[in-house]
Amino acid sequence: AQSVTQLDSQVPVFEEAPVELRCNYSSSVSVYLFWYVQYPNQGLQLLLKYLSGSTLVKSINGFEAEFNKSQTSFHLRKPSVHISDTAEYFCAVSGGYQKVTFGTGTKLQVIP
Amino acid sequence: DTEVTQTPKHLVMGMTNKKSLKCEQHMGHRAMYWYKQKAKKPPELMFVYSYEKLSINESVPSRFSPECPNSSLLNLHLHALQPEDSALYLCASSREDRGEKLFFGSGTQLSVL
C-alpha cells in the first residue's frame, strides 16, 4: 500500500517570497515521486518527478524538490514565487506499477 | 502532439440518461486511465487500461463502463448515474504502464441532475 500526506491545505505567500510545500509519503516498495500542478478548470500537469538518481530535481520554471528517503519526504520549494504560480499542487507516489496515488493537494495563493 | 483530448468539456445529464465521455491521445502511449475528481479533492483512480486491456478497476460501480476501442481511444460509458457522481472526470495516458509520467486531459465536468 502507498499513501501521500500533504499537511497544508492552503499556503498564502507574498509575491517574490520563498515557499515550501510539504509532502510525506508511505510505501512498502521503492517509489517514484511526483509533483503535479492544476490550474482552475484544467487537468493536472507534471511539474517535476523523481524516478532515480540525483535526489534533487528541478523544473524549468524554478521549482525544485528533494527526495529524502530517511524522512520519507519530497518537499517542493521555490525561492521566489510569482502571481502565475497560484494553483493547486498535488504530490503523488507510484510504486513503479500502474497505480498513482495523489495527496489531498495544497492550494498556493500568491499575494501581490 | 503531446495532448490528451477529452470531449465533451461539460456534460449535464439526468439520472435516466446514457452518455459517453471520450478521450484521445496520439503519443503512442500504451496505458490510459480514468480518474474522478470531486471539488477540492485529489483525483481518484477509476480504471487503467494497459495495452488496450483493462488492468485495474478500483471497485467502480457498474453504472460506469470503460471501453478501449484501440490504443489511441478511451471511452467511459455512463448510465443511470446518481447526483453524487457529479465531478470532473479526467483522462490520462502514460508511455508505459509503470506509473511514471501521466499526461492529463483537461477533463469533462459532469453534472447529474
JSON list of C-alpha atoms in Angstrom, two decimals:
[
{"chain": "A", "resi": 1, "resn": "ALA", "atom": "CA", "xyz": [0.00, 0.00, 0.00]},
{"chain": "A", "resi": 2, "resn": "GLN", "atom": "CA", "xyz": [1.11, 3.54, -0.60]},
{"chain": "A", "resi": 3, "resn": "SER", "atom": "CA", "xyz": [-0.11, 6.90, 0.64]},
{"chain": "A", "resi": 4, "resn": "VAL", "atom": "CA", "xyz": [0.74, 10.58, 0.44]},
{"chain": "A", "resi": 5, "resn": "THR", "atom": "CA", "xyz": [0.26, 13.24, 3.09]},
{"chain": "A", "resi": 6, "resn": "GLN", "atom": "CA", "xyz": [0.13, 16.94, 2.33]},
{"chain": "A", "resi": 7, "resn": "LEU", "atom": "CA", "xyz": [-0.44, 18.59, 5.66]},
{"chain": "A", "resi": 8, "resn": "ASP", "atom": "CA", "xyz": [-1.00, 22.11, 4.35]},
{"chain": "A", "resi": 9, "resn": "SER", "atom": "CA", "xyz": [-4.30, 22.57, 2.53]},
{"chain": "A", "resi": 10, "resn": "GLN", "atom": "CA", "xyz": [-3.59, 26.24, 1.78]},
{"chain": "A", "resi": 11, "resn": "VAL", "atom": "CA", "xyz": [-0.37, 28.25, 1.72]},
{"chain": "A", "resi": 12, "resn": "PRO", "atom": "CA", "xyz": [-0.60, 32.02, 1.27]},
{"chain": "A", "resi": 13, "resn": "VAL", "atom": "CA", "xyz": [2.66, 33.75, 0.36]},
{"chain": "A", "resi": 14, "resn": "PHE", "atom": "CA", "xyz": [3.62, 37.19, -0.85]},
{"chain": "A", "resi": 15, "resn": "GLU", "atom": "CA", "xyz": [4.93, 37.62, -4.37]},
{"chain": "A", "resi": 16, "resn": "GLU", "atom": "CA", "xyz": [8.73, 37.21, -4.64]},
{"chain": "A", "resi": 17, "resn": "ALA", "atom": "CA", "xyz": [8.87, 35.43, -1.26]},
{"chain": "A", "resi": 18, "resn": "PRO", "atom": "CA", "xyz": [10.12, 31.83, -0.95]},
{"chain": "A", "resi": 19, "resn": "VAL", "atom": "CA", "xyz": [7.71, 28.95, -0.47]},
{"chain": "A", "resi": 20, "resn": "GLU", "atom": "CA", "xyz": [7.84, 25.32, 0.63]},
{"chain": "A", "resi": 21, "resn": "LEU", "atom": "CA", "xyz": [5.00, 22.86, 0.09]},
{"chain": "A", "resi": 22, "resn": "ARG", "atom": "CA", "xyz": [5.37, 19.76, 2.22]},
{"chain": "A", "resi": 23, "resn": "CYS", "atom": "CA", "xyz": [4.84, 16.18, 1.13]},
{"chain": "A", "resi": 24, "resn": "ASN", "atom": "CA", "xyz": [5.41, 12.95, 3.02]},
{"chain": "A", "resi": 25, "resn": "TYR", "atom": "CA", "xyz": [4.80, 9.52, 1.60]},
{"chain": "A", "resi": 26, "resn": "SER", "atom": "CA", "xyz": [4.46, 5.94, 2.73]},
{"chain": "A", "resi": 27, "resn": "SER", "atom": "CA", "xyz": [5.22, 2.93, 0.59]},
{"chain": "A", "resi": 28, "resn": "SER", "atom": "CA", "xyz": [6.40, -0.63, 1.07]},
{"chain": "A", "resi": 29, "resn": "VAL", "atom": "CA", "xyz": [8.40, -0.61, -2.15]},
{"chain": "A", "resi": 30, "resn": "SER", "atom": "CA", "xyz": [10.75, 1.70, -3.98]},
{"chain": "A", "resi": 31, "resn": "VAL", "atom": "CA", "xyz": [8.89, 4.73, -5.22]},
{"chain": "A", "resi": 32, "resn": "TYR", "atom": "CA", "xyz": [8.53, 7.19, -7.98]},
{"chain": "A", "resi": 33, "resn": "LEU", "atom": "CA", "xyz": [7.55, 10.65, -6.67]},
{"chain": "A", "resi": 34, "resn": "PHE", "atom": "CA", "xyz": [5.86, 13.49, -8.50]},
{"chain": "A", "resi": 35, "resn": "TRP", "atom": "CA", "xyz": [4.54, 16.98, -8.13]},
{"chain": "A", "resi": 36, "resn": "TYR", "atom": "CA", "xyz": [1.62, 17.92, -10.36]},
{"chain": "A", "resi": 37, "resn": "VAL", "atom": "CA", "xyz": [0.07, 21.38, -10.71]},
{"chain": "A", "resi": 38, "resn": "GLN", "atom": "CA", "xyz": [-3.57, 22.08, -11.51]},
{"chain": "A", "resi": 39, "resn": "TYR", "atom": "CA", "xyz": [-4.85, 25.46, -12.64]},
{"chain": "A", "resi": 40, "resn": "PRO", "atom": "CA", "xyz": [-8.60, 26.22, -12.31]},
{"chain": "A", "resi": 41, "resn": "ASN", "atom": "CA", "xyz": [-10.83, 24.21, -14.64]},
{"chain": "A", "resi": 42, "resn": "GLN", "atom": "CA", "xyz": [-7.89, 22.31, -16.09]},
{"chain": "A", "resi": 43, "resn": "GLY", "atom": "CA", "xyz": [-6.31, 18.91, -15.84]},
{"chain": "A", "resi": 44, "resn": "LEU", "atom": "CA", "xyz": [-3.09, 18.21, -13.99]},
{"chain": "A", "resi": 45, "resn": "GLN", "atom": "CA", "xyz": [0.33, 18.94, -15.44]},
{"chain": "A", "resi": 46, "resn": "LEU", "atom": "CA", "xyz": [3.53, 17.29, -14.31]},
{"chain": "A", "resi": 47, "resn": "LEU", "atom": "CA", "xyz": [5.80, 19.80, -12.59]},
{"chain": "A", "resi": 48, "resn": "LEU", "atom": "CA", "xyz": [8.70, 17.51, -11.70]},
{"chain": "A", "resi": 49, "resn": "LYS", "atom": "CA", "xyz": [9.46, 13.91, -10.89]},
{"chain": "A", "resi": 50, "resn": "TYR", "atom": "CA", "xyz": [11.92, 11.71, -9.05]},
{"chain": "A", "resi": 51, "resn": "LEU", "atom": "CA", "xyz": [12.47, 8.26, -10.52]},
{"chain": "A", "resi": 52, "resn": "SER", "atom": "CA", "xyz": [16.07, 7.52, -9.56]},
{"chain": "A", "resi": 53, "resn": "GLY", "atom": "CA", "xyz": [19.49, 9.12, -9.46]},
{"chain": "A", "resi": 54, "resn": "SER", "atom": "CA", "xyz": [20.03, 12.61, -8.10]},
{"chain": "A", "resi": 55, "resn": "THR", "atom": "CA", "xyz": [17.74, 13.31, -5.16]},
{"chain": "A", "resi": 56, "resn": "LEU", "atom": "CA", "xyz": [17.35, 16.98, -6.12]},
{"chain": "A", "resi": 57, "resn": "VAL", "atom": "CA", "xyz": [15.11, 17.52, -9.12]},
{"chain": "A", "resi": 58, "resn": "LYS", "atom": "CA", "xyz": [14.26, 20.82, -10.76]},
{"chain": "A", "resi": 59, "resn": "SER", "atom": "CA", "xyz": [11.56, 22.16, -13.06]},
{"chain": "A", "resi": 60, "resn": "ILE", "atom": "CA", "xyz": [12.02, 24.65, -15.86]},
{"chain": "A", "resi": 61, "resn": "ASN", "atom": "CA", "xyz": [10.06, 27.35, -14.01]},
{"chain": "A", "resi": 62, "resn": "GLY", "atom": "CA", "xyz": [12.20, 27.50, -10.87]},
{"chain": "A", "resi": 63, "resn": "PHE", "atom": "CA", "xyz": [10.62, 24.86, -8.63]},
{"chain": "A", "resi": 64, "resn": "GLU", "atom": "CA", "xyz": [12.73, 22.14, -7.06]},
{"chain": "A", "resi": 65, "resn": "ALA", "atom": "CA", "xyz": [12.09, 19.15, -4.82]},
{"chain": "A", "resi": 66, "resn": "GLU", "atom": "CA", "xyz": [14.40, 16.89, -2.86]},
{"chain": "A", "resi": 67, "resn": "PHE", "atom": "CA", "xyz": [13.80, 13.22, -2.24]},
{"chain": "A", "resi": 68, "resn": "ASN", "atom": "CA", "xyz": [14.68, 12.35, 1.35]},
{"chain": "A", "resi": 69, "resn": "LYS", "atom": "CA", "xyz": [14.40, 8.63, 1.88]},
{"chain": "A", "resi": 70, "resn": "SER", "atom": "CA", "xyz": [15.13, 8.68, 5.61]},
{"chain": "A", "resi": 71, "resn": "GLN", "atom": "CA", "xyz": [12.39, 11.24, 6.26]},
{"chain": "A", "resi": 72, "resn": "THR", "atom": "CA", "xyz": [10.12, 9.85, 3.51]},
{"chain": "A", "resi": 73, "resn": "SER", "atom": "CA", "xyz": [9.62, 13.35, 2.21]},
{"chain": "A", "resi": 74, "resn": "PHE", "atom": "CA", "xyz": [9.53, 15.11, -1.14]},
{"chain": "A", "resi": 75, "resn": "HIS", "atom": "CA", "xyz": [9.01, 18.79, -0.32]},
{"chain": "A", "resi": 76, "resn": "LEU", "atom": "CA", "xyz": [8.55, 21.33, -3.11]},
{"chain": "A", "resi": 77, "resn": "ARG", "atom": "CA", "xyz": [10.35, 24.66, -2.94]},
{"chain": "A", "resi": 78, "resn": "LYS", "atom": "CA", "xyz": [10.68, 27.84, -4.91]},
{"chain": "A", "resi": 79, "resn": "PRO", "atom": "CA", "xyz": [12.97, 30.71, -3.85]},
{"chain": "A", "resi": 80, "resn": "SER", "atom": "CA", "xyz": [10.77, 33.46, -5.30]},
{"chain": "A", "resi": 81, "resn": "VAL", "atom": "CA", "xyz": [7.13, 32.96, -6.29]},
{"chain": "A", "resi": 82, "resn": "HIS", "atom": "CA", "xyz": [5.19, 34.77, -8.97]},
{"chain": "A", "resi": 83, "resn": "ILE", "atom": "CA", "xyz": [1.49, 35.54, -9.26]},
{"chain": "A", "resi": 84, "resn": "SER", "atom": "CA", "xyz": [1.25, 32.97, -12.03]},
{"chain": "A", "resi": 85, "resn": "ASP", "atom": "CA", "xyz": [2.28, 30.23, -9.56]},
{"chain": "A", "resi": 86, "resn": "THR", "atom": "CA", "xyz": [-1.14, 30.48, -7.91]},
{"chain": "A", "resi": 87, "resn": "ALA", "atom": "CA", "xyz": [-2.62, 26.99, -8.35]},
{"chain": "A", "resi": 88, "resn": "GLU", "atom": "CA", "xyz": [-3.31, 23.67, -6.63]},
{"chain": "A", "resi": 89, "resn": "TYR", "atom": "CA", "xyz": [-0.27, 21.45, -6.19]},
{"chain": "A", "resi": 90, "resn": "PHE", "atom": "CA", "xyz": [-0.57, 17.69, -5.78]},
{"chain": "A", "resi": 91, "resn": "CYS", "atom": "CA", "xyz": [2.17, 15.40, -4.57]},
{"chain": "A", "resi": 92, "resn": "ALA", "atom": "CA", "xyz": [1.88, 11.85, -5.91]},
{"chain": "A", "resi": 93, "resn": "VAL", "atom": "CA", "xyz": [3.57, 8.49, -5.43]},
{"chain": "A", "resi": 94, "resn": "SER", "atom": "CA", "xyz": [3.82, 5.40, -7.59]},
{"chain": "A", "resi": 95, "resn": "GLY", "atom": "CA", "xyz": [5.38, 2.05, -6.72]},
{"chain": "A", "resi": 96, "resn": "GLY", "atom": "CA", "xyz": [6.59, 1.55, -10.26]},
{"chain": "A", "resi": 97, "resn": "TYR", "atom": "CA", "xyz": [3.34, -0.01, -11.40]},
{"chain": "A", "resi": 98, "resn": "GLN", "atom": "CA", "xyz": [0.14, 1.43, -12.73]},
{"chain": "A", "resi": 99, "resn": "LYS", "atom": "CA", "xyz": [-1.47, 2.95, -9.67]},
{"chain": "A", "resi": 100, "resn": "VAL", "atom": "CA", "xyz": [-0.52, 6.56, -8.91]},
{"chain": "A", "resi": 101, "resn": "THR", "atom": "CA", "xyz": [-1.78, 7.85, -5.57]},
{"chain": "A", "resi": 102, "resn": "PHE", "atom": "CA", "xyz": [-2.30, 11.57, -5.09]},
{"chain": "A", "resi": 103, "resn": "GLY", "atom": "CA", "xyz": [-2.15, 13.62, -1.92]},
{"chain": "A", "resi": 104, "resn": "THR", "atom": "CA", "xyz": [-5.02, 15.89, -0.93]},
{"chain": "A", "resi": 105, "resn": "GLY", "atom": "CA", "xyz": [-3.41, 18.91, -2.54]},
{"chain": "A", "resi": 106, "resn": "THR", "atom": "CA", "xyz": [-2.05, 22.27, -1.39]},
{"chain": "A", "resi": 107, "resn": "LYS", "atom": "CA", "xyz": [-3.54, 25.46, -2.70]},
{"chain": "A", "resi": 108, "resn": "LEU", "atom": "CA", "xyz": [-0.76, 28.01, -3.21]},
{"chain": "A", "resi": 109, "resn": "GLN", "atom": "CA", "xyz": [-2.10, 31.54, -3.13]},
{"chain": "A", "resi": 110, "resn": "VAL", "atom": "CA", "xyz": [0.40, 34.20, -4.15]},
{"chain": "A", "resi": 111, "resn": "ILE", "atom": "CA", "xyz": [-0.47, 37.64, -2.77]},
{"chain": "A", "resi": 112, "resn": "PRO", "atom": "CA", "xyz": [0.58, 40.69, -4.80]},
{"chain": "B", "resi": 1, "resn": "ASP", "atom": "CA", "xyz": [1.36, 16.12, -30.44]},
{"chain": "B", "resi": 2, "resn": "THR", "atom": "CA", "xyz": [1.65, 15.92, -26.66]},
{"chain": "B", "resi": 3, "resn": "GLU", "atom": "CA", "xyz": [-2.01, 16.35, -25.84]},
{"chain": "B", "resi": 4, "resn": "VAL", "atom": "CA", "xyz": [-4.73, 14.26, -24.34]},
{"chain": "B", "resi": 5, "resn": "THR", "atom": "CA", "xyz": [-8.04, 15.46, -25.73]},
{"chain": "B", "resi": 6, "resn": "GLN", "atom": "CA", "xyz": [-11.29, 14.96, -23.86]},
{"chain": "B", "resi": 7, "resn": "THR", "atom": "CA", "xyz": [-14.81, 15.57, -25.10]},
{"chain": "B", "resi": 8, "resn": "PRO", "atom": "CA", "xyz": [-17.18, 16.99, -24.15]},
{"chain": "B", "resi": 9, "resn": "LYS", "atom": "CA", "xyz": [-15.78, 19.62, -21.79]},
{"chain": "B", "resi": 10, "resn": "HIS", "atom": "CA", "xyz": [-19.10, 19.94, -19.97]},
{"chain": "B", "resi": 11, "resn": "LEU", "atom": "CA", "xyz": [-21.99, 17.49, -19.69]},
{"chain": "B", "resi": 12, "resn": "VAL", "atom": "CA", "xyz": [-25.31, 17.72, -17.91]},
{"chain": "B", "resi": 13, "resn": "MET", "atom": "CA", "xyz": [-27.39, 14.56, -17.74]},
{"chain": "B", "resi": 14, "resn": "GLY", "atom": "CA", "xyz": [-30.41, 13.18, -15.98]},
{"chain": "B", "resi": 15, "resn": "MET", "atom": "CA", "xyz": [-30.34, 10.03, -13.91]},
{"chain": "B", "resi": 16, "resn": "THR", "atom": "CA", "xyz": [-32.01, 8.01, -16.66]},
{"chain": "B", "resi": 17, "resn": "ASN", "atom": "CA", "xyz": [-29.76, 9.18, -19.47]},
{"chain": "B", "resi": 18, "resn": "LYS", "atom": "CA", "xyz": [-26.99, 7.27, -21.23]},
{"chain": "B", "resi": 19, "resn": "LYS", "atom": "CA", "xyz": [-23.96, 9.28, -22.27]},
{"chain": "B", "resi": 20, "resn": "SER", "atom": "CA", "xyz": [-20.31, 8.69, -23.12]},
{"chain": "B", "resi": 21, "resn": "LEU", "atom": "CA", "xyz": [-17.10, 10.52, -22.36]},
{"chain": "B", "resi": 22, "resn": "LYS", "atom": "CA", "xyz": [-14.32, 10.32, -24.92]},
{"chain": "B", "resi": 23, "resn": "CYS", "atom": "CA", "xyz": [-10.56, 10.57, -24.62]},
{"chain": "B", "resi": 24, "resn": "GLU", "atom": "CA", "xyz": [-7.94, 10.52, -27.36]},
{"chain": "B", "resi": 25, "resn": "GLN", "atom": "CA", "xyz": [-4.14, 10.60, -27.46]},
{"chain": "B", "resi": 26, "resn": "HIS", "atom": "CA", "xyz": [-1.72, 10.27, -30.35]},
{"chain": "B", "resi": 27, "resn": "MET", "atom": "CA", "xyz": [1.52, 9.98, -28.42]},
{"chain": "B", "resi": 28, "resn": "GLY", "atom": "CA", "xyz": [1.77, 6.20, -28.80]},
{"chain": "B", "resi": 29, "resn": "HIS", "atom": "CA", "xyz": [1.16, 5.74, -25.10]},
{"chain": "B", "resi": 30, "resn": "ARG", "atom": "CA", "xyz": [0.27, 2.20, -24.04]},
{"chain": "B", "resi": 31, "resn": "ALA", "atom": "CA", "xyz": [-1.52, 2.95, -20.79]},
{"chain": "B", "resi": 32, "resn": "MET", "atom": "CA", "xyz": [-4.66, 5.04, -20.36]},
{"chain": "B", "resi": 33, "resn": "TYR", "atom": "CA", "xyz": [-6.50, 5.98, -17.20]},
{"chain": "B", "resi": 34, "resn": "TRP", "atom": "CA", "xyz": [-9.80, 7.37, -15.95]},
{"chain": "B", "resi": 35, "resn": "TYR", "atom": "CA", "xyz": [-9.75, 9.48, -12.80]},
{"chain": "B", "resi": 36, "resn": "LYS", "atom": "CA", "xyz": [-12.63, 11.08, -10.93]},
{"chain": "B", "resi": 37, "resn": "GLN", "atom": "CA", "xyz": [-12.05, 14.38, -9.11]},
{"chain": "B", "resi": 38, "resn": "LYS", "atom": "CA", "xyz": [-14.58, 15.94, -6.76]},
{"chain": "B", "resi": 39, "resn": "ALA", "atom": "CA", "xyz": [-14.28, 19.63, -5.94]},
{"chain": "B", "resi": 40, "resn": "LYS", "atom": "CA", "xyz": [-11.31, 20.44, -3.70]},
{"chain": "B", "resi": 41, "resn": "LYS", "atom": "CA", "xyz": [-10.26, 16.77, -3.62]},
{"chain": "B", "resi": 42, "resn": "PRO", "atom": "CA", "xyz": [-7.42, 14.83, -5.27]},
{"chain": "B", "resi": 43, "resn": "PRO", "atom": "CA", "xyz": [-8.02, 12.71, -8.36]},
{"chain": "B", "resi": 44, "resn": "GLU", "atom": "CA", "xyz": [-9.16, 9.18, -7.57]},
{"chain": "B", "resi": 45, "resn": "LEU", "atom": "CA", "xyz": [-8.24, 6.35, -9.89]},
{"chain": "B", "resi": 46, "resn": "MET", "atom": "CA", "xyz": [-11.17, 4.54, -11.51]},
{"chain": "B", "resi": 47, "resn": "PHE", "atom": "CA", "xyz": [-9.76, 2.39, -14.32]},
{"chain": "B", "resi": 48, "resn": "VAL", "atom": "CA", "xyz": [-6.46, 1.60, -16.03]},
{"chain": "B", "resi": 49, "resn": "TYR", "atom": "CA", "xyz": [-6.06, 0.15, -19.49]},
{"chain": "B", "resi": 50, "resn": "SER", "atom": "CA", "xyz": [-2.70, -1.32, -20.38]},
{"chain": "B", "resi": 51, "resn": "TYR", "atom": "CA", "xyz": [-2.08, -2.32, -23.98]},
{"chain": "B", "resi": 52, "resn": "GLU", "atom": "CA", "xyz": [-5.84, -1.97, -24.62]},
{"chain": "B", "resi": 53, "resn": "LYS", "atom": "CA", "xyz": [-6.79, -4.39, -21.85]},
{"chain": "B", "resi": 54, "resn": "LEU", "atom": "CA", "xyz": [-8.46, -3.43, -18.59]},
{"chain": "B", "resi": 55, "resn": "SER", "atom": "CA", "xyz": [-5.87, -3.98, -15.89]},
{"chain": "B", "resi": 56, "resn": "ILE", "atom": "CA", "xyz": [-7.25, -2.08, -12.92]},
{"chain": "B", "resi": 57, "resn": "ASN", "atom": "CA", "xyz": [-10.85, -1.47, -11.83]},
{"chain": "B", "resi": 58, "resn": "GLU", "atom": "CA", "xyz": [-10.91, 0.30, -8.50]},
{"chain": "B", "resi": 59, "resn": "SER", "atom": "CA", "xyz": [-14.25, -1.24, -7.49]},
{"chain": "B", "resi": 60, "resn": "VAL", "atom": "CA", "xyz": [-16.14, 1.30, -9.57]},
{"chain": "B", "resi": 61, "resn": "PRO", "atom": "CA", "xyz": [-19.96, 0.87, -9.75]},
{"chain": "B", "resi": 62, "resn": "SER", "atom": "CA", "xyz": [-21.21, -0.82, -12.89]},
{"chain": "B", "resi": 63, "resn": "ARG", "atom": "CA", "xyz": [-23.06, 2.33, -13.97]},
{"chain": "B", "resi": 64, "resn": "PHE", "atom": "CA", "xyz": [-19.59, 3.38, -15.21]},
{"chain": "B", "resi": 65, "resn": "SER", "atom": "CA", "xyz": [-18.42, 1.22, -18.10]},
{"chain": "B", "resi": 66, "resn": "PRO", "atom": "CA", "xyz": [-15.00, 1.81, -19.68]},
{"chain": "B", "resi": 67, "resn": "GLU", "atom": "CA", "xyz": [-14.04, 0.85, -23.21]},
{"chain": "B", "resi": 68, "resn": "CYS", "atom": "CA", "xyz": [-10.77, 0.99, -25.10]},
{"chain": "B", "resi": 69, "resn": "PRO", "atom": "CA", "xyz": [-11.54, 0.55, -28.83]},
{"chain": "B", "resi": 70, "resn": "ASN", "atom": "CA", "xyz": [-7.89, 0.99, -29.85]},
{"chain": "B", "resi": 71, "resn": "SER", "atom": "CA", "xyz": [-4.58, 2.21, -28.49]},
{"chain": "B", "resi": 72, "resn": "SER", "atom": "CA", "xyz": [-5.48, 5.87, -29.03]},
{"chain": "B", "resi": 73, "resn": "LEU", "atom": "CA", "xyz": [-9.04, 5.99, -27.73]},
{"chain": "B", "resi": 74, "resn": "LEU", "atom": "CA", "xyz": [-10.64, 5.55, -24.35]},
{"chain": "B", "resi": 75, "resn": "ASN", "atom": "CA", "xyz": [-14.35, 5.88, -23.61]},
{"chain": "B", "resi": 76, "resn": "LEU", "atom": "CA", "xyz": [-16.34, 5.98, -20.42]},
{"chain": "B", "resi": 77, "resn": "HIS", "atom": "CA", "xyz": [-19.98, 4.99, -20.83]},
{"chain": "B", "resi": 78, "resn": "LEU", "atom": "CA", "xyz": [-22.38, 6.39, -18.26]},
{"chain": "B", "resi": 79, "resn": "HIS", "atom": "CA", "xyz": [-25.80, 5.01, -17.41]},
{"chain": "B", "resi": 80, "resn": "ALA", "atom": "CA", "xyz": [-28.23, 5.58, -14.54]},
{"chain": "B", "resi": 81, "resn": "LEU", "atom": "CA", "xyz": [-25.86, 7.88, -12.69]},
{"chain": "B", "resi": 82, "resn": "GLN", "atom": "CA", "xyz": [-26.59, 9.45, -9.33]},
{"chain": "B", "resi": 83, "resn": "PRO", "atom": "CA", "xyz": [-26.23, 13.12, -8.36]},
{"chain": "B", "resi": 84, "resn": "GLU", "atom": "CA", "xyz": [-23.21, 12.19, -6.22]},
{"chain": "B", "resi": 85, "resn": "ASP", "atom": "CA", "xyz": [-21.43, 11.12, -9.42]},
{"chain": "B", "resi": 86, "resn": "SER", "atom": "CA", "xyz": [-21.16, 14.78, -10.41]},
{"chain": "B", "resi": 87, "resn": "ALA", "atom": "CA", "xyz": [-17.45, 15.53, -10.68]},
{"chain": "B", "resi": 88, "resn": "LEU", "atom": "CA", "xyz": [-14.59, 16.34, -13.04]},
{"chain": "B", "resi": 89, "resn": "TYR", "atom": "CA", "xyz": [-13.64, 13.20, -14.98]},
{"chain": "B", "resi": 90, "resn": "LEU", "atom": "CA", "xyz": [-10.03, 13.20, -16.06]},
{"chain": "B", "resi": 91, "resn": "CYS", "atom": "CA", "xyz": [-8.41, 11.00, -18.66]},
{"chain": "B", "resi": 92, "resn": "ALA", "atom": "CA", "xyz": [-4.67, 10.42, -18.59]},
{"chain": "B", "resi": 93, "resn": "SER", "atom": "CA", "xyz": [-2.10, 8.43, -20.51]},
{"chain": "B", "resi": 94, "resn": "SER", "atom": "CA", "xyz": [1.47, 7.29, -19.96]},
{"chain": "B", "resi": 95, "resn": "ARG", "atom": "CA", "xyz": [4.14, 5.87, -22.21]},
{"chain": "B", "resi": 96, "resn": "GLU", "atom": "CA", "xyz": [4.24, 2.57, -20.38]},
{"chain": "B", "resi": 97, "resn": "ASP", "atom": "CA", "xyz": [2.18, 1.16, -17.53]},
{"chain": "B", "resi": 98, "resn": "ARG", "atom": "CA", "xyz": [4.71, 1.65, -14.77]},
{"chain": "B", "resi": 99, "resn": "GLY", "atom": "CA", "xyz": [3.11, 4.66, -13.13]},
{"chain": "B", "resi": 100, "resn": "GLU", "atom": "CA", "xyz": [5.58, 7.17, -14.46]},
{"chain": "B", "resi": 101, "resn": "LYS", "atom": "CA", "xyz": [4.69, 10.48, -16.00]},
{"chain": "B", "resi": 102, "resn": "LEU", "atom": "CA", "xyz": [0.97, 10.93, -16.59]},
{"chain": "B", "resi": 103, "resn": "PHE", "atom": "CA", "xyz": [-0.34, 13.24, -19.28]},
{"chain": "B", "resi": 104, "resn": "PHE", "atom": "CA", "xyz": [-3.78, 14.55, -18.34]},
{"chain": "B", "resi": 105, "resn": "GLY", "atom": "CA", "xyz": [-6.57, 15.90, -20.44]},
{"chain": "B", "resi": 106, "resn": "SER", "atom": "CA", "xyz": [-8.45, 18.98, -19.29]},
{"chain": "B", "resi": 107, "resn": "GLY", "atom": "CA", "xyz": [-11.38, 16.87, -18.15]},
{"chain": "B", "resi": 108, "resn": "THR", "atom": "CA", "xyz": [-15.13, 16.64, -18.54]},
{"chain": "B", "resi": 109, "resn": "GLN", "atom": "CA", "xyz": [-17.15, 18.48, -15.91]},
{"chain": "B", "resi": 110, "resn": "LEU", "atom": "CA", "xyz": [-20.17, 16.25, -15.35]},
{"chain": "B", "resi": 111, "resn": "SER", "atom": "CA", "xyz": [-23.36, 17.33, -13.60]},
{"chain": "B", "resi": 112, "resn": "VAL", "atom": "CA", "xyz": [-26.03, 14.73, -12.85]},
{"chain": "B", "resi": 113, "resn": "LEU", "atom": "CA", "xyz": [-29.47, 16.15, -12.15]}
]
